Coordinates of C-alpha atoms in Angstrom, one line a residue:
M14 CA 31.3 -10.3 -2.7
R15 CA 31.3 -6.4 -1.9
E16 CA 35.1 -6.0 -2.5
D17 CA 34.8 -7.6 -5.7
V18 CA 32.5 -4.7 -6.7
E19 CA 34.4 -2.0 -4.9
A20 CA 37.6 -3.4 -6.8
L21 CA 35.7 -3.0 -10.2
D22 CA 37.6 -0.8 -12.9
I23 CA 35.0 0.8 -15.3
R24 CA 37.4 3.2 -17.2
D25 CA 38.0 1.0 -20.1
V26 CA 34.3 -0.4 -20.5
T27 CA 32.3 3.1 -20.6
A28 CA 32.1 5.0 -23.9
N29 CA 31.4 8.2 -22.6
W30 CA 30.7 10.4 -19.1
V31 CA 26.8 9.6 -19.2
N32 CA 27.6 5.6 -19.4
A33 CA 30.2 6.0 -16.6
A34 CA 27.9 7.8 -14.5
V35 CA 25.1 5.3 -14.9
L36 CA 27.4 2.2 -14.2
S37 CA 29.1 4.0 -11.2
A38 CA 25.6 4.7 -9.5
Q39 CA 24.6 1.0 -10.5
I40 CA 27.7 -0.1 -8.6
D41 CA 27.0 2.0 -5.9
E42 CA 23.6 0.7 -5.3
R43 CA 25.1 -3.0 -5.6
I44 CA 27.6 -2.1 -2.8
K45 CA 24.7 -0.8 -0.7
A46 CA 23.0 -3.9 -1.2
L47 CA 25.7 -6.0 -0.3
A48 CA 26.0 -4.3 3.2
D49 CA 26.4 -6.5 6.1
L50 CA 24.0 -6.7 8.8
S51 CA 25.5 -7.6 12.1
H52 CA 22.5 -9.0 13.6
T53 CA 21.3 -10.7 10.9
P54 CA 22.6 -14.2 9.9
L55 CA 23.4 -15.1 6.0
F56 CA 21.5 -18.2 6.2
F57 CA 18.9 -19.7 8.3
G58 CA 18.1 -23.0 7.0
R59 CA 19.3 -26.0 5.2
L60 CA 18.0 -28.5 2.7
D61 CA 19.4 -32.0 1.9
Y62 CA 17.6 -33.5 -0.9
L63 CA 17.2 -37.3 -1.3
H64 CA 17.7 -37.1 -5.1
T65 CA 18.2 -34.2 -7.3
T66 CA 19.5 -33.1 -10.7
Q67 CA 21.2 -29.9 -9.1
E68 CA 25.3 -30.2 -8.5
G69 CA 25.1 -31.9 -4.8
Q70 CA 22.4 -32.4 -2.7
R71 CA 22.8 -29.9 0.1
F72 CA 21.6 -26.2 -0.1
Y73 CA 22.0 -23.8 2.6
I74 CA 18.9 -21.3 2.5
G75 CA 19.4 -17.5 3.3
R76 CA 18.1 -13.9 2.8
R77 CA 20.5 -13.2 0.1
H78 CA 22.6 -15.4 -2.4
V79 CA 26.2 -15.9 -1.4
H80 CA 28.8 -17.2 -3.9
D81 CA 32.4 -17.9 -3.0
A82 CA 35.5 -16.5 -4.9
D83 CA 34.9 -19.0 -7.7
G84 CA 31.3 -18.0 -8.2
D85 CA 29.9 -21.4 -6.8
P86 CA 26.6 -20.6 -4.5
M87 CA 27.4 -21.0 -0.8
V88 CA 23.7 -19.9 0.3
V89 CA 20.7 -19.9 -2.0
D90 CA 18.3 -16.9 -2.0
W91 CA 15.1 -17.8 -0.1
R92 CA 13.1 -16.7 -3.2
A93 CA 14.8 -19.2 -5.6
P94 CA 12.7 -22.4 -6.8
V95 CA 15.1 -24.8 -4.9
S96 CA 14.4 -23.1 -1.7
Q97 CA 10.5 -23.6 -1.8
P98 CA 10.3 -26.8 -0.1
F99 CA 12.1 -25.2 2.9
Y100 CA 8.6 -23.6 3.4
R101 CA 6.2 -26.3 1.7
A102 CA 7.7 -29.4 2.5
S103 CA 6.1 -31.9 4.9
R104 CA 5.8 -35.2 6.1
K105 CA 2.6 -35.8 3.8
D106 CA 4.5 -34.1 1.2
P107 CA 8.2 -34.2 1.5
Q108 CA 9.0 -33.0 -1.9
D109 CA 12.3 -35.2 -2.1
V110 CA 13.4 -33.7 1.1
A111 CA 15.6 -35.8 3.4
L112 CA 16.6 -33.4 6.1
R113 CA 15.1 -29.7 6.9
R114 CA 17.6 -28.0 9.2
R115 CA 16.5 -24.6 11.1
F116 CA 19.5 -22.6 12.5
G117 CA 19.1 -20.6 15.7
Y118 CA 20.9 -17.2 16.3
T119 CA 21.3 -14.7 19.0
G120 CA 22.8 -11.5 18.0
G121 CA 24.0 -12.7 15.0
D122 CA 25.7 -15.7 16.7
L123 CA 24.7 -19.4 15.6
T124 CA 23.3 -20.9 18.9
A125 CA 21.2 -23.7 17.9
Y126 CA 20.0 -26.2 15.1
E127 CA 17.1 -28.4 14.8
D128 CA 16.8 -31.3 12.2
E129 CA 13.5 -32.8 10.5
H130 CA 13.9 -36.0 8.6
L131 CA 10.8 -35.5 6.5
S132 CA 11.4 -38.6 4.5
D133 CA 12.0 -40.9 7.9
P134 CA 8.6 -42.5 9.0
A135 CA 10.0 -43.3 12.1
E136 CA 10.6 -39.8 13.3
E137 CA 7.7 -38.2 15.3
E138 CA 6.3 -35.0 13.9
K139 CA 6.7 -32.2 16.5
A140 CA 6.3 -28.4 16.6
S141 CA 9.4 -26.6 16.1
K142 CA 11.0 -24.9 19.0
L143 CA 13.1 -22.5 17.0
L144 CA 10.4 -21.5 14.7
Q145 CA 8.4 -20.7 18.0
A146 CA 11.3 -18.8 19.3
E147 CA 11.6 -16.6 16.2
I148 CA 8.2 -15.8 16.1
E149 CA 8.2 -14.8 19.8
R150 CA 11.8 -13.1 19.6
P151 CA 11.2 -9.4 21.5
R152 CA 10.1 -6.4 19.1
V153 CA 12.5 -3.7 19.4
G154 CA 13.3 -1.4 16.9
P155 CA 11.4 -1.8 13.2
M156 CA 9.6 -4.6 11.9
R157 CA 11.8 -7.3 10.5
D158 CA 11.5 -9.8 7.8
I159 CA 10.2 -13.1 8.3
V160 CA 12.1 -15.2 5.7
A161 CA 13.1 -17.8 8.4
T162 CA 9.2 -18.5 9.4
I163 CA 7.0 -18.0 6.3
Q164 CA 4.1 -20.8 6.7
P165 CA 3.2 -22.9 3.6
E166 CA 0.1 -20.8 3.4
Q167 CA 1.9 -17.6 3.5
D168 CA 4.4 -18.8 0.9
E169 CA 1.6 -19.7 -1.7
I170 CA 0.5 -16.2 -1.8
V171 CA 4.3 -14.6 -1.5
R172 CA 5.2 -16.7 -4.6
S173 CA 2.2 -16.0 -6.6
G174 CA 2.8 -14.6 -10.3
L175 CA 3.1 -11.1 -11.5
A176 CA 0.2 -11.1 -14.0
G177 CA -2.6 -11.6 -11.5
S178 CA -3.7 -9.2 -8.6
V179 CA -4.2 -10.9 -4.9
C180 CA -6.2 -9.7 -2.0
V181 CA -5.3 -11.1 1.3
Q182 CA -7.9 -10.8 4.1
G183 CA -6.0 -11.7 7.4
G184 CA -7.0 -11.2 10.9
P185 CA -4.5 -9.6 13.4
G186 CA -1.2 -11.5 13.8
T187 CA -1.8 -13.8 10.6
G188 CA 1.2 -11.8 8.8
K189 CA -0.3 -10.1 6.0
T190 CA 1.8 -7.2 6.1
A191 CA 4.7 -9.2 6.2
V192 CA 3.2 -11.4 3.5
G193 CA 2.9 -8.4 1.0
L194 CA 6.2 -7.2 1.6
H195 CA 8.0 -10.4 1.0
R196 CA 5.6 -10.8 -2.2
V197 CA 7.2 -7.5 -3.4
A198 CA 10.7 -9.0 -2.7
Y199 CA 9.8 -12.1 -4.5
L200 CA 8.4 -10.4 -7.5
L201 CA 11.3 -8.3 -8.0
Y202 CA 13.6 -11.6 -7.8
A203 CA 11.4 -13.1 -10.3
H204 CA 10.9 -10.2 -12.7
R205 CA 13.5 -7.8 -11.7
E206 CA 13.8 -6.4 -15.3
R207 CA 10.4 -5.7 -16.0
L208 CA 9.7 -4.0 -12.5
A209 CA 13.0 -1.9 -12.7
R210 CA 11.2 -0.5 -15.8
T211 CA 7.7 0.0 -14.3
G212 CA 8.5 0.5 -10.9
T213 CA 6.9 -0.8 -7.5
L214 CA 5.2 0.8 -4.7
V215 CA 4.0 0.1 -1.0
I216 CA 1.1 2.2 0.2
G217 CA 0.5 2.2 3.8
P218 CA -1.9 4.2 6.2
N219 CA 0.3 6.7 7.4
R220 CA 3.6 7.9 8.1
S221 CA 4.2 5.9 11.5
F222 CA 3.4 2.8 9.8
L223 CA 5.7 3.4 6.7
H224 CA 8.5 4.2 9.4
Y225 CA 7.8 0.8 11.0
I226 CA 8.1 -1.3 7.8
E227 CA 10.8 0.7 5.9
Q228 CA 13.6 -1.6 6.9
V229 CA 11.9 -4.9 5.7
L230 CA 12.7 -4.7 2.0
P231 CA 16.3 -3.1 2.3
A232 CA 17.1 -6.1 4.8
L233 CA 16.3 -8.4 1.9
G234 CA 18.5 -6.3 -0.7
E235 CA 15.7 -4.3 -2.2
L236 CA 16.6 -0.8 -2.4
E237 CA 14.2 0.4 -5.1
V238 CA 10.8 0.1 -3.8
R239 CA 9.1 3.6 -3.1
Q240 CA 6.8 3.9 -0.1
A241 CA 3.9 6.3 0.1
T242 CA 0.6 7.1 1.9
V243 CA -2.5 7.5 -0.1
A244 CA -2.2 11.1 0.9
D245 CA 1.2 11.5 -0.9
L246 CA -0.4 10.2 -4.1
V247 CA -2.8 13.0 -4.4
A248 CA -0.9 15.8 -2.8
H249 CA -1.9 18.1 -5.8
V250 CA -2.9 20.9 -3.3
E251 CA -2.2 21.5 0.6
V252 CA -4.5 19.9 2.8
R253 CA -5.7 22.5 5.4
G254 CA -9.2 21.7 6.2
T255 CA -11.1 18.8 7.6
D256 CA -14.6 17.5 6.6
D257 CA -17.4 15.9 8.9
A258 CA -18.1 12.1 8.6
Q259 CA -21.2 12.5 6.7
T260 CA -19.2 15.1 4.2
A261 CA -16.4 12.7 3.7
V262 CA -18.5 9.8 3.1
V263 CA -20.3 11.4 0.1
K264 CA -17.1 12.9 -1.2
G265 CA -15.6 9.4 -1.1
D266 CA -18.4 7.9 -3.1
A267 CA -17.7 6.5 -6.5
R268 CA -20.7 8.4 -7.6
M269 CA -18.3 11.6 -7.4
A270 CA -16.2 10.1 -10.2
E271 CA -19.4 10.6 -12.5
I272 CA -20.1 13.9 -11.4
L273 CA -16.5 15.1 -12.2
R274 CA -16.6 13.4 -15.5
R275 CA -19.6 15.2 -16.3
A276 CA -18.5 18.6 -15.0
L277 CA -15.4 18.3 -17.1
R278 CA -17.3 17.4 -20.5
S279 CA -19.7 20.1 -19.9
H280 CA -16.8 22.8 -20.6
V281 CA -17.0 21.4 -24.3
T282 CA -18.9 23.6 -26.5
P283 CA -20.1 22.4 -30.1
P284 CA -19.0 25.0 -32.5
A285 CA -21.9 27.3 -34.1
E286 CA -19.7 29.0 -36.8
P287 CA -17.7 27.8 -39.4
L288 CA -13.8 27.7 -39.6
V289 CA -12.0 29.6 -42.2
V290 CA -8.2 29.0 -42.7
V291 CA -5.9 31.3 -44.8
R292 CA -2.9 30.0 -46.3
G293 CA -1.4 32.4 -48.7
S294 CA -3.8 33.8 -51.4
R295 CA -6.2 30.5 -50.6
R296 CA -9.1 30.3 -47.8
W297 CA -10.2 27.0 -46.7
R298 CA -13.7 26.7 -45.2
I299 CA -14.8 24.0 -42.8
P300 CA -18.8 24.3 -42.2
A301 CA -20.0 24.2 -38.5
Y302 CA -21.6 20.9 -38.9
E303 CA -18.5 19.2 -39.7
L304 CA -16.7 20.6 -36.7
E305 CA -19.5 19.5 -34.8
E306 CA -19.2 15.9 -35.8
I307 CA -15.2 16.1 -35.4
V308 CA -16.2 17.1 -31.6
T309 CA -18.6 14.7 -31.3
E310 CA -16.6 11.9 -32.3
L311 CA -13.7 12.7 -30.1
L312 CA -16.3 12.9 -27.0
D313 CA -17.9 9.6 -28.1
R314 CA -14.5 7.9 -28.0
D315 CA -14.4 9.1 -24.3
I316 CA -10.5 9.4 -24.2
R317 CA -8.9 11.5 -21.7
Y318 CA -10.0 15.5 -22.0
G319 CA -6.4 16.9 -22.5
A320 CA -5.7 14.0 -25.3
A321 CA -8.7 15.0 -27.0
R322 CA -7.9 18.5 -26.6
D323 CA -4.5 17.7 -28.2
A324 CA -6.1 15.6 -31.2
L325 CA -8.6 18.3 -32.2
P326 CA -6.5 20.9 -34.1
Q327 CA -5.0 17.8 -36.2
R328 CA -8.6 16.4 -36.8
I329 CA -9.1 20.1 -37.9
A330 CA -6.3 20.1 -40.3
H331 CA -6.9 17.0 -41.8
A332 CA -10.4 18.1 -42.9
V333 CA -8.4 21.2 -44.3
L334 CA -6.0 19.3 -46.2
V335 CA -8.8 16.9 -47.9
R336 CA -10.1 20.1 -49.3
M337 CA -6.6 21.1 -50.6
E338 CA -6.1 17.7 -52.0
Q339 CA -9.5 18.1 -53.7
A340 CA -8.5 21.4 -55.0
G341 CA -5.3 19.5 -56.7
E342 CA -2.7 20.4 -54.1
A343 CA -0.3 17.7 -52.7
P344 CA -0.1 18.8 -48.8
D345 CA 2.1 16.6 -46.6
D346 CA 2.7 16.3 -42.8
R347 CA 4.5 19.6 -42.3
V348 CA 1.4 21.2 -44.0
Q349 CA -0.8 19.6 -41.8
D350 CA 1.2 20.7 -38.9
A351 CA 1.3 24.3 -39.8
V352 CA -2.5 24.3 -40.3
A353 CA -2.8 22.8 -36.8
R354 CA -1.0 25.7 -35.7
N355 CA -2.9 28.2 -37.6
P356 CA -4.4 31.2 -35.4
A357 CA -8.0 30.3 -36.5
V358 CA -7.7 26.8 -35.6
K359 CA -6.0 27.7 -32.4
A360 CA -8.9 30.2 -31.5
M361 CA -11.7 27.6 -32.5
V362 CA -10.0 24.9 -30.2
K363 CA -9.9 27.3 -27.5
A364 CA -13.2 28.2 -27.7
V365 CA -14.6 24.7 -28.5
W366 CA -12.5 22.5 -26.2
P367 CA -10.9 25.0 -23.3
A368 CA -8.1 23.6 -21.3
V369 CA -9.3 22.9 -17.7
D370 CA -7.5 23.1 -14.4
P371 CA -8.4 20.1 -11.9
A372 CA -8.4 21.9 -8.8
K373 CA -10.4 24.8 -10.2
L374 CA -13.1 22.3 -11.4
V375 CA -13.3 20.7 -8.1
L376 CA -13.4 24.2 -6.5
R377 CA -16.5 25.2 -8.8
L378 CA -18.1 22.1 -8.1
L379 CA -17.8 22.5 -4.3
S380 CA -18.6 26.2 -4.4
D381 CA -21.3 26.4 -7.0
A382 CA -24.6 25.1 -6.0
D383 CA -26.2 25.3 -9.4
F384 CA -23.3 23.7 -11.2
L385 CA -23.3 20.8 -8.8
A386 CA -27.1 20.2 -8.9
E387 CA -26.6 20.1 -12.7
H388 CA -24.0 17.5 -13.0
A389 CA -25.0 15.6 -9.9
R390 CA -28.5 15.2 -11.0
E391 CA -29.9 11.7 -10.2
L392 CA -26.6 10.9 -8.5
L393 CA -26.6 13.0 -5.3
T394 CA -29.8 13.7 -3.2
A395 CA -30.5 17.4 -2.1
D396 CA -29.1 16.7 1.2
E397 CA -26.2 14.9 -0.1
Q398 CA -25.2 18.2 -2.4
K399 CA -25.8 20.3 0.4
A400 CA -23.3 18.4 2.6
V401 CA -20.3 18.5 0.2
L402 CA -21.2 22.3 -0.8
W403 CA -18.8 24.8 0.9
A404 CA -20.6 27.1 3.6
K405 CA -18.4 29.7 2.6
P406 CA -16.8 29.4 -0.8
P407 CA -13.2 30.2 -0.9
R408 CA -11.9 33.0 -3.7
S409 CA -9.3 30.8 -5.4
V410 CA -7.4 27.4 -5.3
K411 CA -4.8 28.9 -3.0
S412 CA -6.8 30.2 -0.6
A413 CA -9.2 27.2 -0.3
K414 CA -8.9 24.9 2.8
W415 CA -9.0 21.5 1.3
S416 CA -9.7 18.5 3.0
A417 CA -8.1 15.1 2.4
A418 CA -11.0 14.0 0.5
D419 CA -11.0 17.1 -1.6
A420 CA -7.3 16.0 -2.7
V421 CA -8.7 12.8 -3.8
L422 CA -11.4 14.5 -6.0
I423 CA -8.8 16.6 -7.6
D424 CA -6.7 13.8 -8.5
E425 CA -9.6 11.9 -10.0
A426 CA -10.2 15.3 -11.9
A427 CA -6.5 15.5 -13.1
D428 CA -6.8 11.7 -14.3
L429 CA -9.7 12.7 -16.4
V430 CA -7.8 15.3 -17.9
E431 CA -4.4 13.3 -18.4
R432 CA -3.7 9.8 -17.9
T433 CA -1.9 8.8 -14.4
P434 CA 1.2 7.0 -15.1
S435 CA 0.9 3.2 -14.1
L436 CA 3.5 1.1 -12.0
G437 CA 4.3 -2.7 -12.5
H438 CA 3.0 -3.3 -8.9
V439 CA 1.5 -1.9 -5.9
V440 CA 1.1 -3.2 -2.6
L441 CA -1.8 -1.5 -0.6
D442 CA -1.9 -2.2 3.1
E443 CA -4.5 -1.5 5.8
A444 CA -7.1 -1.5 2.7
Q445 CA -10.1 -1.8 4.5
D446 CA -10.2 1.8 5.5
L447 CA -10.1 3.3 2.2
S448 CA -13.2 5.0 0.5
P449 CA -14.1 4.2 -3.2
M450 CA -12.7 7.3 -4.4
Q451 CA -9.2 6.4 -2.8
Y452 CA -9.4 2.8 -4.2
R453 CA -9.9 4.6 -7.6
A454 CA -6.8 6.8 -6.9
V455 CA -4.6 3.6 -6.1
G456 CA -6.1 1.9 -9.1
R457 CA -4.9 4.3 -11.4
R458 CA -1.3 3.8 -10.1
C459 CA -1.3 0.4 -11.4
S460 CA -4.1 0.2 -14.3
T461 CA -1.6 -1.6 -16.5
G462 CA -0.1 -3.6 -13.7
S463 CA -1.0 -5.7 -10.9
A464 CA -2.0 -5.4 -6.9
T465 CA -1.6 -7.0 -3.6
V466 CA -4.2 -5.8 -1.5
L467 CA -4.0 -6.2 2.4
G468 CA -6.4 -5.7 5.2
D469 CA -9.0 -7.0 7.8
L470 CA -12.6 -6.1 7.0
A471 CA -13.0 -6.5 11.0
Q472 CA -10.4 -3.6 11.3
G473 CA -12.1 -1.0 9.5
T474 CA -12.3 2.2 11.4
T475 CA -13.5 4.8 8.9
P476 CA -17.2 5.8 8.4
W477 CA -16.5 5.0 4.7
A478 CA -14.8 1.4 5.4
T479 CA -15.0 -1.3 3.1
A480 CA -18.0 -3.6 3.3
S481 CA -16.6 -6.3 1.0
W482 CA -13.6 -7.1 -0.8
A483 CA -15.5 -7.6 -4.0
E484 CA -16.8 -4.1 -3.9
A485 CA -13.2 -2.7 -2.9
L486 CA -11.6 -4.9 -5.7
G487 CA -14.4 -3.4 -8.2
H488 CA -13.4 0.2 -7.3
L489 CA -9.5 -0.7 -7.6
G490 CA -10.1 -1.8 -11.2
K491 CA -9.1 -5.5 -10.3
P492 CA -12.4 -7.3 -9.9
D493 CA -10.5 -10.6 -11.1
A494 CA -8.1 -10.5 -8.3
V495 CA -7.9 -13.8 -6.1
V496 CA -9.1 -13.3 -2.3
E497 CA -6.9 -15.4 0.1
E498 CA -7.8 -15.6 3.6
L499 CA -5.1 -16.1 6.3
T500 CA -7.0 -17.3 9.5
A501 CA -4.0 -19.0 11.4
G502 CA -2.5 -16.2 13.9
F503 CA 1.3 -16.4 14.8
R504 CA 1.9 -13.0 16.6
V505 CA -1.5 -12.3 19.0
P506 CA -1.4 -15.1 22.1
R507 CA -4.5 -17.5 21.9
E508 CA -5.7 -15.9 25.3
V509 CA -5.6 -12.3 23.8
I510 CA -7.1 -13.0 20.3
A511 CA -10.0 -14.9 21.8
Y512 CA -10.9 -12.0 24.2
A513 CA -10.6 -9.5 21.4
S514 CA -12.8 -12.1 19.1
R515 CA -15.4 -11.5 21.2
L516 CA -16.2 -8.2 19.4
L517 CA -16.5 -10.1 16.1
P518 CA -20.1 -10.9 16.2
H519 CA -21.4 -7.4 17.0
M520 CA -18.9 -5.5 14.5
S521 CA -18.5 -8.0 11.6
P522 CA -20.6 -10.8 11.7
G523 CA -19.5 -13.8 9.5
L524 CA -15.9 -13.4 9.5
A525 CA -13.7 -15.8 10.6
E526 CA -11.8 -15.8 13.9
V527 CA -8.3 -15.9 14.0
R528 CA -6.9 -19.4 15.6
S529 CA -3.6 -18.5 17.2
V530 CA -1.2 -21.0 17.0
R531 CA 0.6 -19.6 20.3
E532 CA -0.4 -20.6 23.7
S533 CA 0.8 -18.2 26.4
P534 CA -0.9 -18.8 29.8
G535 CA -1.2 -15.3 31.9
S536 CA -0.8 -13.1 28.9
L537 CA -4.2 -11.5 29.5
E538 CA -4.7 -9.3 32.5
I539 CA -7.8 -7.0 33.4
V540 CA -7.2 -4.5 36.0
R541 CA -10.2 -2.5 37.6
G542 CA -8.7 1.1 38.6
G543 CA -10.6 3.9 40.5
A544 CA -11.6 6.9 38.5
D545 CA -9.4 9.2 40.4
D546 CA -6.3 7.2 39.9
L547 CA -6.9 5.5 36.7
A548 CA -3.4 7.2 35.1
A549 CA -1.6 6.3 38.5
S550 CA -3.1 2.5 37.8
V551 CA -1.9 2.8 33.8
V552 CA 1.5 4.1 34.9
A553 CA 1.8 1.1 37.3
A554 CA 1.1 -1.3 34.6
C555 CA 3.5 0.3 32.2
R556 CA 6.4 -0.2 34.9
T557 CA 5.3 -3.9 35.2
S558 CA 5.5 -4.6 31.6
L559 CA 9.1 -2.6 31.2
E560 CA 10.3 -5.4 33.8
H561 CA 9.9 -7.9 30.6
E562 CA 12.3 -7.7 27.7
G563 CA 10.8 -6.1 24.5
S564 CA 8.7 -3.0 23.4
I565 CA 6.0 -1.8 25.2
G566 CA 3.0 0.0 23.8
L567 CA 0.5 2.2 25.9
I568 CA -2.5 2.7 23.8
A569 CA -5.2 5.3 24.6
A570 CA -8.1 7.1 23.2
D571 CA -6.9 9.9 21.3
A572 CA -8.7 12.3 24.0
R573 CA -6.9 10.6 26.7
V574 CA -3.2 10.6 25.5
P575 CA -2.4 14.2 26.9
V576 CA -3.5 13.0 30.6
L577 CA -1.5 9.9 30.2
A578 CA 1.7 11.6 28.9
E579 CA 1.4 14.1 31.8
A580 CA 1.0 11.3 34.0
L581 CA 4.1 9.5 32.4
R582 CA 6.1 12.7 32.7
E583 CA 5.6 13.0 36.4
A584 CA 6.4 9.5 37.1
G585 CA 9.8 9.9 35.3
L586 CA 8.9 7.2 32.5
P587 CA 10.4 8.5 28.9
W588 CA 8.2 7.4 26.3
L589 CA 8.2 7.7 22.4
S590 CA 5.4 8.8 19.8
P591 CA 4.7 6.3 17.1
G592 CA 7.2 5.9 14.2
E593 CA 10.1 6.8 16.6
E594 CA 12.6 4.0 17.0
T595 CA 12.6 2.2 20.2
T596 CA 16.0 1.3 21.8
A597 CA 17.3 -0.7 24.6
A598 CA 17.0 2.3 26.9
S599 CA 13.6 3.8 25.6
R600 CA 11.1 1.1 25.0
L601 CA 7.6 2.7 25.7
T602 CA 5.6 4.0 23.2
L603 CA 2.3 6.0 23.7
V604 CA 0.1 5.4 21.0
P605 CA -3.2 7.3 20.3
A606 CA -5.7 4.2 19.3
S607 CA -6.4 6.1 15.9
L608 CA -2.5 5.2 15.0
A609 CA -2.5 1.7 16.6
K610 CA -3.2 0.1 13.5
G611 CA -0.5 -2.1 11.6
L612 CA 1.7 -1.8 14.9
E613 CA 2.9 -4.5 17.2
Y614 CA 4.5 -4.3 20.7
D615 CA 5.7 -7.2 23.1
Y616 CA 3.5 -6.0 25.7
V617 CA 0.5 -3.5 25.3
V618 CA -1.3 -1.7 28.1
L619 CA -4.6 -0.5 26.9
D620 CA -6.2 2.2 28.7
E621 CA -10.0 2.6 29.3
P622 CA -11.7 0.7 26.7
A623 CA -14.9 2.5 26.8
A624 CA -13.2 5.7 26.1
V625 CA -11.7 4.1 22.9
V626 CA -15.5 3.2 21.7
D627 CA -16.9 6.3 22.7
G628 CA -13.9 8.4 20.9
E629 CA -15.6 7.3 17.5
P630 CA -18.6 8.5 15.6
D631 CA -20.6 5.4 15.9
E632 CA -20.6 2.2 18.1
R633 CA -19.6 -0.4 15.3
T634 CA -16.7 1.7 14.3
G635 CA -15.7 2.3 17.8
L636 CA -15.7 -1.5 18.5
R637 CA -13.7 -2.0 15.5
R638 CA -11.2 0.5 16.9
L639 CA -11.2 -1.4 20.2
Y640 CA -10.5 -4.6 18.2
V641 CA -7.3 -3.1 16.8
A642 CA -6.0 -2.0 20.3
L643 CA -6.5 -5.2 21.7
T644 CA -4.7 -7.1 19.0
R645 CA -1.5 -5.3 19.1
A646 CA 0.4 -7.5 21.9
V647 CA 2.6 -10.4 21.0
S648 CA 3.4 -11.6 24.4
G649 CA 0.7 -10.0 27.0
L650 CA -1.9 -7.7 27.1
T651 CA -3.0 -5.4 30.4
V652 CA -6.5 -3.9 30.2
V653 CA -6.8 -1.2 32.6
H654 CA -10.3 0.4 33.2
A655 CA -12.3 2.6 35.7
A656 CA -15.6 2.8 33.7
P657 CA -17.4 -0.7 32.9
L658 CA -16.0 -2.4 30.0
P659 CA -18.2 -2.5 26.7
A660 CA -20.8 -5.1 27.2
Q661 CA -19.7 -6.7 23.8
L662 CA -16.7 -8.2 25.7
G663 CA -18.8 -10.1 28.1

């Protein structure tokens, strides 16, 4: 298929060099999408139907559509409707499937297959060993796709339509990130032309996470999906400062949106003087009260500040044209445009509706106590106003040490001035950690499109973490989104997730506990080390874990990372930082607890749980951070501690 594309001759089908360049670029992208992946099989399943209106009764299911030299399909794309029963058919509902076959591969070579005769009542139902083996396959390198292991409840979310937004609440190991990425791949398959025009975006919590997931969509042939963090979206200014927790919470509160709106509209000043427009020998006068009516009407329409400012000279020019017509003249559109550009009209617009720079607006709001008090009246308390004000106001936008929360405020102000372009679909992962203002920033990017929101309320580790999905979806602008819950865990062993779930009643009461489908006896080990030789005990645990196949994650409180890094160096153990790709020669990653969310390792060594909890501003956030750290393991978890374990772990 790739050779056919490479052999295309476009010289006789392009009218000009522009068409040729566009078509050449499209051909290059197609060739990239058809690249061979040496360790990825073209097919992983087969369906034999009892009855079908399709040609033939057998379909091979794979990551990509593959056809032969005559154009006949050899492998059907996993997203095609005919492939759906591979994921959803069961003995209770065989969906006309006589046989479902799963293929097992090792390094790209076919090594096994497994059959289920779904329509044969005599055959006993049994768990799929190949499915289990694929789920438990060692994690070396970036995240991989799960097209061979998608479960029925996951498939329903993946194949839900483009028109509606979906929120997926899922505990550790339930596959919510994979579901979100595969939903993007499915939507691009089902609505390719529409999304090619409007665009798609995947938003992750940090660069390490994005690097971890960046190969999933290309492996499925989707190369055009952009990936970013929230910080990337709102990068109007350079972030060089930080806020304390109290300040960040207030700046991230949705009330700040109304304060910014009030502050922006305060720049509009109703005209006090009439306007006189001179054209040739004639003078046309518009009284102040009529100008005020025009300004008031534009304010009442509540359109973007910049759009209203652009409309104002045309509205004034229209009022002048009405007087011209009343005087017997017959002006046309060219005259109206000329009047709108008249120096007197320009001066009036500049005085009444001045241009506003979003960053300067936020700068003034955070620097001028009186200006903030005027527009935060009845919204922020005196203490809250004091919390957001700079102790030493900067002189200019460039000299200001903006924080991440300030950048979000500037993005809000920028949208109030000029509408932010909307994409067709946005996937928001680890959404539970966003502030209301960050939700608004993401919502602006999909105001006319749809969203897939992924998260776990139990893993919210910021002071402003989401309390409920209903509240979060309201801030996102998607209050009607369907909330789905994934409770079956496929990644974390049952013994490990049960241990971590002891924390749930103390940090997220009422949240459903994940039920792991994987039994792995001996997957949890608690090691008590001495206070003087804790680092040595951790290094020993890492050596033991490295005896196993797969990736190893050493997770520790951020403050403990330098100590452990030095201990690993002295022990001669090479280690990677989060985001660096693991290889067969280098499989150990040293992970600060603050960056562990969303990552997974075959074996995890967790250093000093009490330090992880104590490293956060409050106990609830600390317990949630610990819950995240405890649930990163796929095959085994070793907890090493010298201080007493948190009482909540029993």
